[in-house]
Short mmCIF file of C-alpha atoms in Angstrom, two decimals:
data_model
loop_
_atom_site.label_atom_id
_atom_site.label_comp_id
_atom_site.label_asym_id
_atom_site.label_seq_id
_atom_site.Cartn_x
_atom_site.Cartn_y
_atom_site.Cartn_z
CA MET A 1 -114.21 -0.87 -44.91
CA GLU A 2 -112.59 0.49 -48.00
CA ASN A 3 -109.27 -0.98 -49.03
CA GLY A 4 -107.51 2.45 -48.90
CA GLY A 5 -108.40 2.87 -45.29
CA ASP A 6 -107.23 -0.49 -44.09
CA LYS A 7 -104.32 -0.41 -41.46
CA GLN A 8 -101.60 -2.95 -41.75
CA ASP A 9 -100.29 -4.77 -38.67
CA GLY A 10 -97.55 -2.87 -36.98
CA ASP A 11 -98.48 0.56 -38.34
CA ALA A 12 -99.01 3.30 -35.78
CA PRO A 13 -102.42 4.87 -35.87
CA GLU A 14 -102.59 8.25 -37.43
CA GLY A 15 -102.18 11.14 -35.04
CA GLU A 16 -100.74 8.93 -32.25
CA GLU A 17 -96.95 9.04 -32.94
CA GLY A 18 -96.20 11.32 -29.94
CA SER A 19 -98.96 9.97 -27.68
CA GLY A 20 -96.75 7.35 -25.88
CA TYR A 21 -97.80 4.53 -28.01
CA ARG A 22 -95.59 1.41 -27.89
CA PRO A 23 -95.72 -1.34 -30.48
CA PRO A 24 -96.85 -4.69 -29.30
CA ALA A 25 -94.26 -7.17 -28.08
CA PRO A 26 -92.87 -9.57 -30.65
CA PRO A 27 -94.71 -12.79 -30.79
CA GLU A 28 -93.45 -15.74 -28.87
CA GLY A 29 -93.41 -19.34 -29.63
CA PRO A 30 -93.20 -20.62 -33.16
CA ARG A 31 -93.97 -17.20 -34.56
CA ALA A 32 -91.09 -15.49 -32.65
CA VAL A 33 -88.74 -13.33 -34.71
CA PRO A 34 -85.03 -14.39 -34.30
CA SER A 35 -82.70 -11.84 -32.64
CA THR A 36 -80.21 -10.02 -34.87
CA GLY A 37 -77.65 -9.34 -32.04
CA VAL A 38 -77.46 -5.65 -33.00
CA ARG A 39 -77.88 -3.05 -30.24
CA GLY A 40 -77.90 0.71 -30.16
CA ARG A 41 -74.67 2.76 -29.85
CA GLY A 42 -75.07 3.63 -26.18
CA GLY A 43 -75.45 0.05 -25.13
CA THR A 44 -72.28 -1.09 -26.93
CA ARG A 45 -69.99 1.46 -25.16
CA LYS A 46 -71.26 0.58 -21.71
CA GLY A 47 -70.75 -3.09 -22.39
CA VAL A 48 -67.07 -2.60 -23.30
CA TYR A 49 -66.43 -0.72 -20.03
CA VAL A 50 -67.99 -3.47 -18.04
CA ILE A 51 -65.92 -6.14 -19.75
CA VAL A 52 -62.62 -4.22 -19.18
CA ALA A 53 -63.43 -3.70 -15.49
CA VAL A 54 -64.25 -7.35 -15.02
CA LEU A 55 -61.00 -8.41 -16.69
CA ALA A 56 -58.91 -6.00 -14.55
CA LEU A 57 -60.49 -7.33 -11.37
CA ALA A 58 -59.86 -10.86 -12.54
CA ILE A 59 -56.19 -10.13 -13.22
CA CYS A 60 -55.64 -8.50 -9.82
CA ALA A 61 -57.39 -11.31 -8.05
CA GLY A 62 -55.33 -13.83 -9.95
CA GLY A 63 -52.07 -12.07 -9.05
CA VAL A 64 -52.97 -11.97 -5.38
CA TRP A 65 -53.92 -15.61 -5.51
CA LEU A 66 -50.63 -16.54 -7.20
CA MET A 67 -48.63 -14.70 -4.55
CA LEU A 68 -50.56 -16.17 -1.64
CA ARG A 69 -50.95 -19.71 -2.79
CA PRO A 70 -48.16 -22.14 -1.62
CA GLY A 71 -46.78 -22.63 -5.10
CA GLY A 72 -46.52 -18.87 -5.84
CA LYS A 73 -43.84 -17.75 -3.39
CA GLN A 74 -40.93 -15.63 -4.66
CA TYR A 75 -37.39 -16.94 -4.49
CA ALA A 76 -33.87 -15.82 -5.33
CA TYR A 77 -30.65 -17.77 -5.76
CA VAL A 78 -27.62 -17.42 -3.51
CA ARG A 79 -24.57 -16.03 -5.35
CA ARG A 80 -20.90 -16.01 -4.46
CA SER A 81 -19.08 -12.67 -4.24
CA THR A 82 -16.07 -10.88 -2.79
CA LEU A 83 -16.65 -7.83 -0.64
CA ALA A 84 -13.75 -5.37 -0.84
CA THR A 85 -13.49 -2.38 1.48
CA SER A 86 -10.66 0.06 2.11
CA TYR A 87 -9.66 2.42 4.89
CA SER A 88 -7.07 5.18 4.95
CA GLY A 89 -5.32 7.38 7.47
CA ASP A 90 -2.10 8.97 8.72
CA ALA A 91 0.72 6.65 9.69
CA LEU A 92 4.16 6.39 11.26
CA ILE A 93 6.71 3.85 10.01
CA VAL A 94 8.63 1.88 12.65
CA ARG A 95 11.76 0.12 11.40
CA ASN A 96 14.10 -2.37 13.02
CA GLU A 97 16.95 0.11 13.17
CA THR A 98 19.71 1.29 15.50
CA VAL A 99 21.33 4.72 15.44
CA TYR A 100 24.97 5.11 16.54
CA THR A 101 26.03 8.40 18.09
CA GLN A 102 29.19 10.05 19.41
CA GLU A 103 29.92 13.12 21.49
CA GLY A 104 32.12 15.91 20.15
CA VAL A 105 32.42 15.13 16.44
CA SER A 106 34.29 17.49 14.15
CA ARG A 107 33.92 15.57 10.89
CA ILE A 108 32.92 12.19 9.47
CA GLU A 109 34.66 10.37 6.66
CA TYR A 110 32.21 8.01 4.98
CA ILE A 111 33.43 4.65 3.73
CA ALA A 112 30.23 2.72 3.02
CA GLU A 113 27.80 3.91 0.37
CA GLU A 114 24.54 5.52 1.47
CA GLY A 115 21.75 2.93 1.34
CA ALA A 116 24.18 0.04 0.73
CA MET A 117 23.80 -3.39 2.27
CA VAL A 118 26.79 -4.13 4.54
CA GLU A 119 27.94 -7.26 6.28
CA ARG A 120 28.89 -7.60 9.91
CA ALA A 121 32.36 -6.10 10.70
CA GLU A 122 32.44 -4.17 7.42
CA ASN A 123 33.89 -0.66 7.78
CA VAL A 124 31.25 2.04 7.69
CA CYS A 125 32.95 5.36 8.44
CA VAL A 126 35.72 7.19 10.30
CA VAL A 127 34.78 9.82 12.88
CA TYR A 128 37.12 12.67 13.89
CA ASN A 129 36.63 14.00 17.42
CA SER A 130 36.40 17.64 18.40
CA GLY A 131 40.14 17.93 19.19
CA PHE A 132 41.11 17.28 15.61
CA SER A 133 42.32 20.13 13.40
CA ASP A 134 42.13 20.27 9.62
CA LYS A 135 45.75 21.41 9.63
CA GLU A 136 46.72 17.78 10.25
CA LEU A 137 45.09 16.78 6.99
CA THR A 138 46.84 19.63 5.21
CA THR A 139 50.19 18.36 6.48
CA LEU A 140 49.37 14.86 5.27
CA GLU A 141 48.46 16.16 1.81
CA ASN A 142 51.77 18.06 1.62
CA TYR A 143 53.74 14.86 2.30
CA ARG A 144 51.79 13.01 -0.35
CA LYS A 145 52.34 15.82 -2.84
CA LYS A 146 56.11 15.59 -2.28
CA ILE A 147 55.95 11.83 -2.88
CA LYS A 148 54.17 12.32 -6.22
CA GLU A 149 56.64 14.97 -7.35
CA TYR A 150 59.62 12.79 -6.46
CA HIS A 151 58.04 9.87 -8.36
CA ARG A 152 57.83 12.06 -11.43
CA THR A 153 61.51 12.95 -11.04
CA LEU A 154 62.51 9.30 -10.78
CA LEU A 155 60.41 8.34 -13.79
CA SER A 156 61.76 11.17 -15.91
CA ASN A 157 65.35 10.05 -15.18
CA SER A 158 64.59 6.45 -16.11
CA THR A 159 65.94 5.30 -19.51
CA THR A 160 64.05 2.01 -19.67
CA LYS A 161 60.42 1.58 -20.64
CA ASP A 162 58.20 0.25 -17.83
CA VAL A 163 55.47 -1.80 -19.48
CA GLN A 164 53.70 -2.60 -16.20
CA LEU A 165 53.52 1.04 -15.17
CA ASP A 166 52.26 2.04 -18.63
CA ARG A 167 49.47 -0.52 -18.35
CA LEU A 168 48.45 0.72 -14.90
CA GLU A 169 48.59 4.33 -16.05
CA GLY A 170 46.49 3.46 -19.10
CA ASN A 171 43.82 1.86 -16.88
CA VAL A 172 43.57 5.04 -14.78
CA LEU A 173 43.29 7.28 -17.85
CA ALA A 174 40.68 5.04 -19.53
CA LEU A 175 38.48 4.89 -16.43
CA GLY A 176 38.80 8.64 -15.99
CA MET A 177 37.64 9.22 -19.58
CA GLU A 178 34.73 6.84 -19.00
CA VAL A 179 33.60 8.87 -15.98
CA GLN A 180 33.68 12.03 -18.08
CA MET A 181 31.59 10.42 -20.84
CA MET A 182 29.04 9.07 -18.32
CA ILE A 183 28.58 12.56 -16.88
CA GLN A 184 28.15 14.12 -20.31
CA GLU A 185 25.70 11.46 -21.53
CA ASP A 186 23.94 11.02 -18.19
CA ARG A 187 24.19 7.24 -18.20
CA GLY A 188 25.51 4.37 -16.10
CA SER A 189 26.37 4.18 -12.40
CA LEU A 190 28.91 6.78 -11.33
CA VAL A 191 29.22 5.14 -7.93
CA ALA A 192 30.36 1.86 -9.46
CA GLN A 193 32.71 3.68 -11.87
CA GLU A 194 34.22 5.66 -9.00
CA THR A 195 35.02 2.42 -7.20
CA LEU A 196 36.79 1.06 -10.30
CA LEU A 197 38.78 4.27 -10.71
CA THR A 198 39.82 4.30 -7.03
CA ASP A 199 41.02 0.70 -7.26
CA ALA A 200 43.04 1.48 -10.39
CA MET A 201 44.72 4.49 -8.75
CA GLN A 202 45.56 2.49 -5.64
CA ALA A 203 47.08 -0.28 -7.79
CA ARG A 204 49.28 2.28 -9.55
CA GLN A 205 50.30 3.87 -6.25
CA LEU A 206 51.24 0.51 -4.76
CA TYR A 207 53.37 -0.34 -7.78
CA LEU A 208 55.23 2.97 -7.59
CA LYS A 209 55.87 2.45 -3.89
CA GLN A 210 57.49 -0.91 -4.57
CA LYS A 211 59.35 0.17 -7.73
CA TYR A 212 62.18 1.97 -5.88
CA PRO A 213 62.77 0.02 -2.65
CA ASP A 214 66.38 1.24 -2.28
CA ASP A 215 65.80 4.98 -2.71
CA GLN A 216 66.46 6.57 0.70
CA LYS A 217 64.76 9.89 -0.02
CA LEU A 218 61.57 8.17 -1.14
CA ALA A 219 61.71 5.96 1.94
CA ARG A 220 61.95 9.05 4.24
CA LEU A 221 58.96 10.64 2.50
CA TYR A 222 56.92 7.49 3.08
CA ASP A 223 57.99 7.48 6.72
CA ASP A 224 56.80 11.07 7.13
CA GLU A 225 53.46 10.11 5.59
CA ASN A 226 53.02 7.13 7.95
CA THR A 227 53.90 9.24 11.00
CA GLN A 228 51.30 11.81 10.06
CA LEU A 229 48.70 9.08 9.49
CA GLN A 230 49.33 7.72 12.97
CA ARG A 231 49.06 11.19 14.43
CA ILE A 232 45.70 11.69 12.73
CA SER A 233 44.42 8.27 13.85
CA SER A 234 44.77 9.35 17.49
CA TRP A 235 41.84 11.71 16.90
CA THR A 236 39.69 9.25 14.97
CA LYS A 237 37.42 6.32 15.63
CA GLN A 238 36.71 3.61 13.10
CA TYR A 239 33.10 2.40 12.93
CA ALA A 240 32.20 -1.03 11.63
CA ALA A 241 28.77 -2.63 11.22
CA ASN A 242 27.86 -4.91 14.11
CA ALA A 243 25.24 -6.77 12.03
CA GLN A 244 24.07 -7.19 8.48
CA GLY A 245 21.81 -4.38 7.32
CA ILE A 246 21.33 -1.24 5.27
CA ILE A 247 23.53 1.74 6.09
CA SER A 248 22.21 5.27 6.13
CA PHE A 249 23.87 8.48 7.29
CA TYR A 250 20.54 10.36 7.45
CA THR A 251 18.54 10.39 10.67
CA ASP A 252 15.31 12.13 11.75
CA GLY A 253 15.42 11.91 15.56
CA TYR A 254 12.74 9.21 15.87
CA GLU A 255 15.16 6.28 15.94
CA ASN A 256 15.50 5.95 19.73
CA ILE A 257 11.99 7.19 20.49
CA LEU A 258 10.11 4.93 18.09
CA ASN A 259 11.43 1.43 17.45
CA LEU A 260 10.38 -2.20 17.62
CA ASN A 261 11.01 -2.31 21.36
CA ASN A 262 8.62 0.45 22.41
CA TYR A 263 6.05 1.19 19.67
CA ALA A 264 3.28 -0.88 21.30
CA GLY A 265 3.22 1.35 24.38
CA TYR A 266 2.18 4.56 22.64
CA SER A 267 -1.42 5.77 22.82
CA PRO A 268 -3.33 7.16 19.81
CA THR A 269 -2.87 10.69 21.15
CA GLU A 270 0.91 10.25 21.47
CA VAL A 271 1.13 8.80 17.96
CA ARG A 272 -0.83 11.77 16.62
CA ARG A 273 1.61 14.18 18.27
CA MET A 274 4.59 12.36 16.77
CA PHE A 275 2.92 12.37 13.37
CA ASN A 276 2.61 16.14 13.68
CA GLY A 277 6.36 16.41 14.35
CA ASN A 278 6.34 16.65 18.16
CA ILE A 279 9.12 14.19 19.00
CA PRO A 280 9.40 13.32 22.71
CA PRO A 281 12.79 14.27 24.22
CA ASP A 282 15.47 11.59 24.19
CA PRO A 283 17.45 11.61 27.48
CA ALA A 284 20.37 9.90 25.76
CA ILE A 285 20.87 12.83 23.37
CA THR A 286 22.67 16.04 24.40
CA LYS A 287 23.47 19.16 22.45
CA ASN A 288 26.93 17.76 21.63
CA THR A 289 25.65 14.37 20.47
CA VAL A 290 25.99 13.65 16.75
CA ALA A 291 24.23 10.81 14.96
CA VAL A 292 26.99 9.01 13.08
CA TYR A 293 24.92 6.49 11.13
CA ARG A 294 22.00 4.11 11.46
CA LEU A 295 21.78 0.43 10.63
CA VAL A 296 18.42 -0.80 9.32
CA ARG A 297 17.82 -4.54 9.44
CA GLN A 298 15.78 -6.49 6.97
CA GLY A 299 12.70 -8.32 8.22
CA THR A 300 9.71 -7.13 10.21
CA TRP A 301 8.66 -3.49 10.32
CA VAL A 302 5.56 -1.84 11.75
CA VAL A 303 2.97 0.72 10.64
CA LEU A 304 1.11 2.76 13.26
CA LEU A 305 -2.07 3.80 11.47
CA LEU A 306 -4.46 6.49 12.69
CA CYS A 307 -7.55 5.42 10.76
CA ARG A 308 -9.88 8.12 9.44
CA ASP A 309 -12.93 5.84 9.77
CA ARG A 310 -13.07 5.82 13.54
CA ASP A 311 -16.23 3.68 13.66
CA TRP A 312 -14.61 0.76 11.86
CA VAL A 313 -14.16 -2.38 13.95
CA PRO A 314 -11.03 -4.18 12.68
CA VAL A 315 -10.30 -7.80 13.51
CA GLU A 316 -7.08 -8.59 15.37
CA LYS A 317 -4.75 -11.12 13.73
CA ASN A 318 -6.43 -10.49 10.36
CA THR A 319 -4.17 -9.80 7.40
CA TYR A 320 -4.92 -6.73 5.29
CA LYS A 321 -3.51 -5.40 2.04
CA LEU A 322 -1.48 -2.26 2.71
CA LEU A 323 -0.38 0.51 0.35
CA ILE A 324 1.97 3.27 1.52
CA GLU A 325 2.17 6.65 -0.17
CA GLY A 326 5.35 6.72 -2.26
CA PHE A 327 5.32 2.94 -2.55
CA ASP A 328 4.31 3.22 -6.22
CA SER A 329 2.06 0.26 -6.88
CA THR A 330 3.65 -2.05 -4.34
CA VAL A 331 1.14 -3.70 -2.01
CA VAL A 332 2.24 -5.67 1.05
CA ASP A 333 0.44 -7.90 3.52
CA ALA A 334 0.08 -6.39 7.00
CA LYS A 335 -1.12 -8.30 10.04
CA LEU A 336 -3.15 -6.41 12.64
CA GLU A 337 -1.43 -6.97 15.98
CA SER A 338 -3.74 -4.79 18.05
CA PHE A 339 -5.83 -1.62 17.96
CA THR A 340 -6.78 1.07 20.47
CA ARG A 341 -9.71 3.47 20.36
CA SER A 342 -9.29 6.53 22.60
CA GLY A 343 -9.18 10.31 22.48
CA GLY A 344 -11.31 10.34 19.34
CA GLU A 345 -8.68 8.31 17.45
CA LEU A 346 -8.52 4.73 16.19
CA LEU A 347 -4.92 3.44 16.26
CA LEU A 348 -3.98 0.24 14.40
CA ARG A 349 -0.65 -1.52 14.96
CA LEU A 350 0.17 -3.42 11.78
CA SER A 351 3.24 -5.58 11.29
CA VAL A 352 4.77 -6.30 7.89
CA ALA A 353 7.04 -9.31 7.48
CA GLY A 354 8.47 -11.41 4.70
CA ASP A 355 10.88 -10.97 1.84
CA ILE A 356 10.32 -7.23 1.40
CA ASN A 357 13.08 -4.75 0.60
CA VAL A 358 13.25 -2.35 3.56
CA GLY A 359 15.10 0.05 1.29
CA ASN A 360 11.70 1.10 -0.08
CA ILE A 361 10.84 2.70 3.27
CA LEU A 362 14.37 3.68 4.30
CA TYR A 363 13.54 7.40 4.36
CA VAL A 364 9.77 7.24 5.06
CA ARG A 365 8.57 8.16 8.55
CA THR A 366 5.22 9.93 8.21
CA CYS A 367 2.94 9.05 5.33
CA THR A 368 -0.58 8.30 4.19
CA VAL A 369 -1.59 4.66 4.26
CA MET A 370 -4.47 2.75 2.71
CA ILE A 371 -5.45 -0.72 3.83
CA GLY A 372 -8.10 -2.99 2.39
CA GLU A 373 -9.82 -6.20 3.26
CA SER A 374 -11.36 -8.73 0.92
CA VAL A 375 -14.02 -11.02 2.34
CA ASP A 376 -15.33 -14.02 0.42
CA SER A 377 -19.06 -13.93 0.99
CA LEU A 378 -22.45 -14.97 -0.35
CA THR A 379 -24.96 -12.44 -1.67
CA VAL A 380 -28.75 -12.48 -1.56
CA PRO A 381 -31.37 -9.76 -2.05
CA SER A 382 -31.94 -7.82 1.16
CA ARG A 383 -35.53 -9.09 1.10
CA ALA A 384 -34.24 -12.60 1.79
CA LEU A 385 -33.10 -11.67 5.31
CA TYR A 386 -35.43 -12.88 8.01
CA THR A 387 -35.01 -12.29 11.74
CA ARG A 388 -36.13 -14.97 14.15
CA GLN A 389 -35.69 -14.80 17.92
CA GLY A 390 -33.28 -11.91 17.54
CA ARG A 391 -31.03 -13.70 15.04
CA THR A 392 -30.72 -12.91 11.36
CA GLY A 393 -30.96 -15.64 8.78
CA VAL A 394 -32.52 -16.74 5.51
CA VAL A 395 -35.12 -19.35 4.60
CA ILE A 396 -33.78 -21.90 2.16
CA ALA A 397 -35.95 -24.02 -0.12
CA THR A 398 -35.12 -27.71 -0.44
CA GLU A 399 -36.92 -30.77 -1.71
CA ALA A 400 -37.73 -31.62 1.90
CA GLY A 401 -39.24 -28.20 2.60
CA GLU A 402 -38.27 -24.71 3.73
CA PHE A 403 -35.78 -24.22 6.54
CA TRP A 404 -34.39 -21.17 8.33
CA THR A 405 -30.60 -20.93 8.82
CA ALA A 406 -28.57 -18.24 10.61
CA VAL A 407 -26.11 -15.95 8.83
CA THR A 408 -23.70 -13.11 9.66
CA VAL A 409 -24.41 -10.02 7.56
CA VAL A 410 -21.16 -8.36 6.45
CA ALA A 411 -22.78 -5.54 4.48
CA ASN A 412 -26.27 -4.53 3.43
CA ASP A 413 -27.02 -1.59 1.14
CA GLY A 414 -30.79 -2.15 1.20
CA THR A 415 -30.79 -3.94 -2.13
CA MET A 416 -28.20 -6.68 -1.83
CA ALA A 417 -26.74 -8.20 1.33
CA HIS A 418 -23.31 -9.78 1.73
CA LEU A 419 -23.37 -12.55 4.29
CA ILE A 420 -21.39 -15.43 5.72
CA PRO A 421 -23.36 -18.57 6.65
CA GLU A 422 -23.01 -20.04 10.10
CA ASN A 423 -23.50 -23.44 8.51
CA PRO A 424 -21.72 -23.49 5.10
CA GLY A 425 -22.90 -27.05 4.53
CA VAL A 426 -26.50 -25.86 4.35
CA LEU A 427 -26.25 -22.44 2.68
CA TYR A 428 -24.08 -22.24 -0.42
CA GLU A 429 -23.98 -20.85 -3.95
CA GLY A 430 -26.94 -21.74 -6.15
CA ILE A 431 -29.46 -22.67 -3.48
CA PRO A 432 -32.84 -20.83 -3.58
CA VAL A 433 -33.94 -18.66 -0.67
CA LEU A 434 -37.37 -17.24 0.07
CA LEU A 435 -38.02 -13.52 -0.41
CA PHE A 436 -40.20 -11.59 2.02
#
């Protein structure tokens, strides 16, 4: 053959490119050509997809294995917390008080200050019965006016200076000016200043009465005054406190109906009626009966609470924090004596005792009350709760193994659960519990 027509190894024969011809396989053995590791584009993309899929399956399988294997369980730690809840409702205040009444009263002369603390046997007021006429007081004032005018006459005829009388007169004038300044400047206690002024005027009056012991006309005028005073006293009755307490001349008609002797006998329905202003009739009160005053004793008082959350189950003998409307920010401890659920109402009977000023609730009868309870508890994720044989508990993890212990669930919002352990020596803050 001619050199120009020779075919080199590996060349495709002429005219056979599209005839399905395939080059011979690479030689094997010592003559084999080493692989370059380079593939076509299509093969590279498919290989990447395969690798990613294999890795994803491996990761999922590994996660399942970690969760299922004994050393891969999930745990949470027990935490300490305080669960605070509050409840509100309408309430009636029951005080340790006594109201004093009298039939046929025409007028009352108050001696004690409204809201003042009085001691036993201290004068409270003077009551005038229905047979008394104001003309008697007019007559008394006329006698006293004549006494003052005659005193002026005697003093004007005196030629000697009375230092003691000038001092007493100066005290009266100074205290009177002080009252005027307090009113203008709106400062100080007018009640206390009035007491000082009254004492100063009485001291001056007593001195004038003793200054002229031998004057017959002055003596007759004083006799007329005393006679009229005795005449007036025949129509009056003096009231004195029979115990220590706070005096008030304002009453609301609940005093005999609702007190510490009978509050426990009222049903929720009856309390609701009284809250709405429907006071049961008092057989001891007639149309001519007048409430003279009431004496409120310090110490225990009671709150009858109609709770708005009627599904709440309170715990008797528990102590709750109590806030009364109008109490500002004052919170007191109230002990739950008992509760009754009937007629669609939940009635709580709460007693308040201790060193608390009853004056804060002296005029409060119906009000809105809020009570709260704080429970020291442990918290775990809700997933830690596990029920066994109808009892709820958690599984704790210790060095000796895993153990189930019973708990009382106080609250559970689906995420966290507040609980109280039945065995505090086993379940406490910081211990791990198994999650389910």
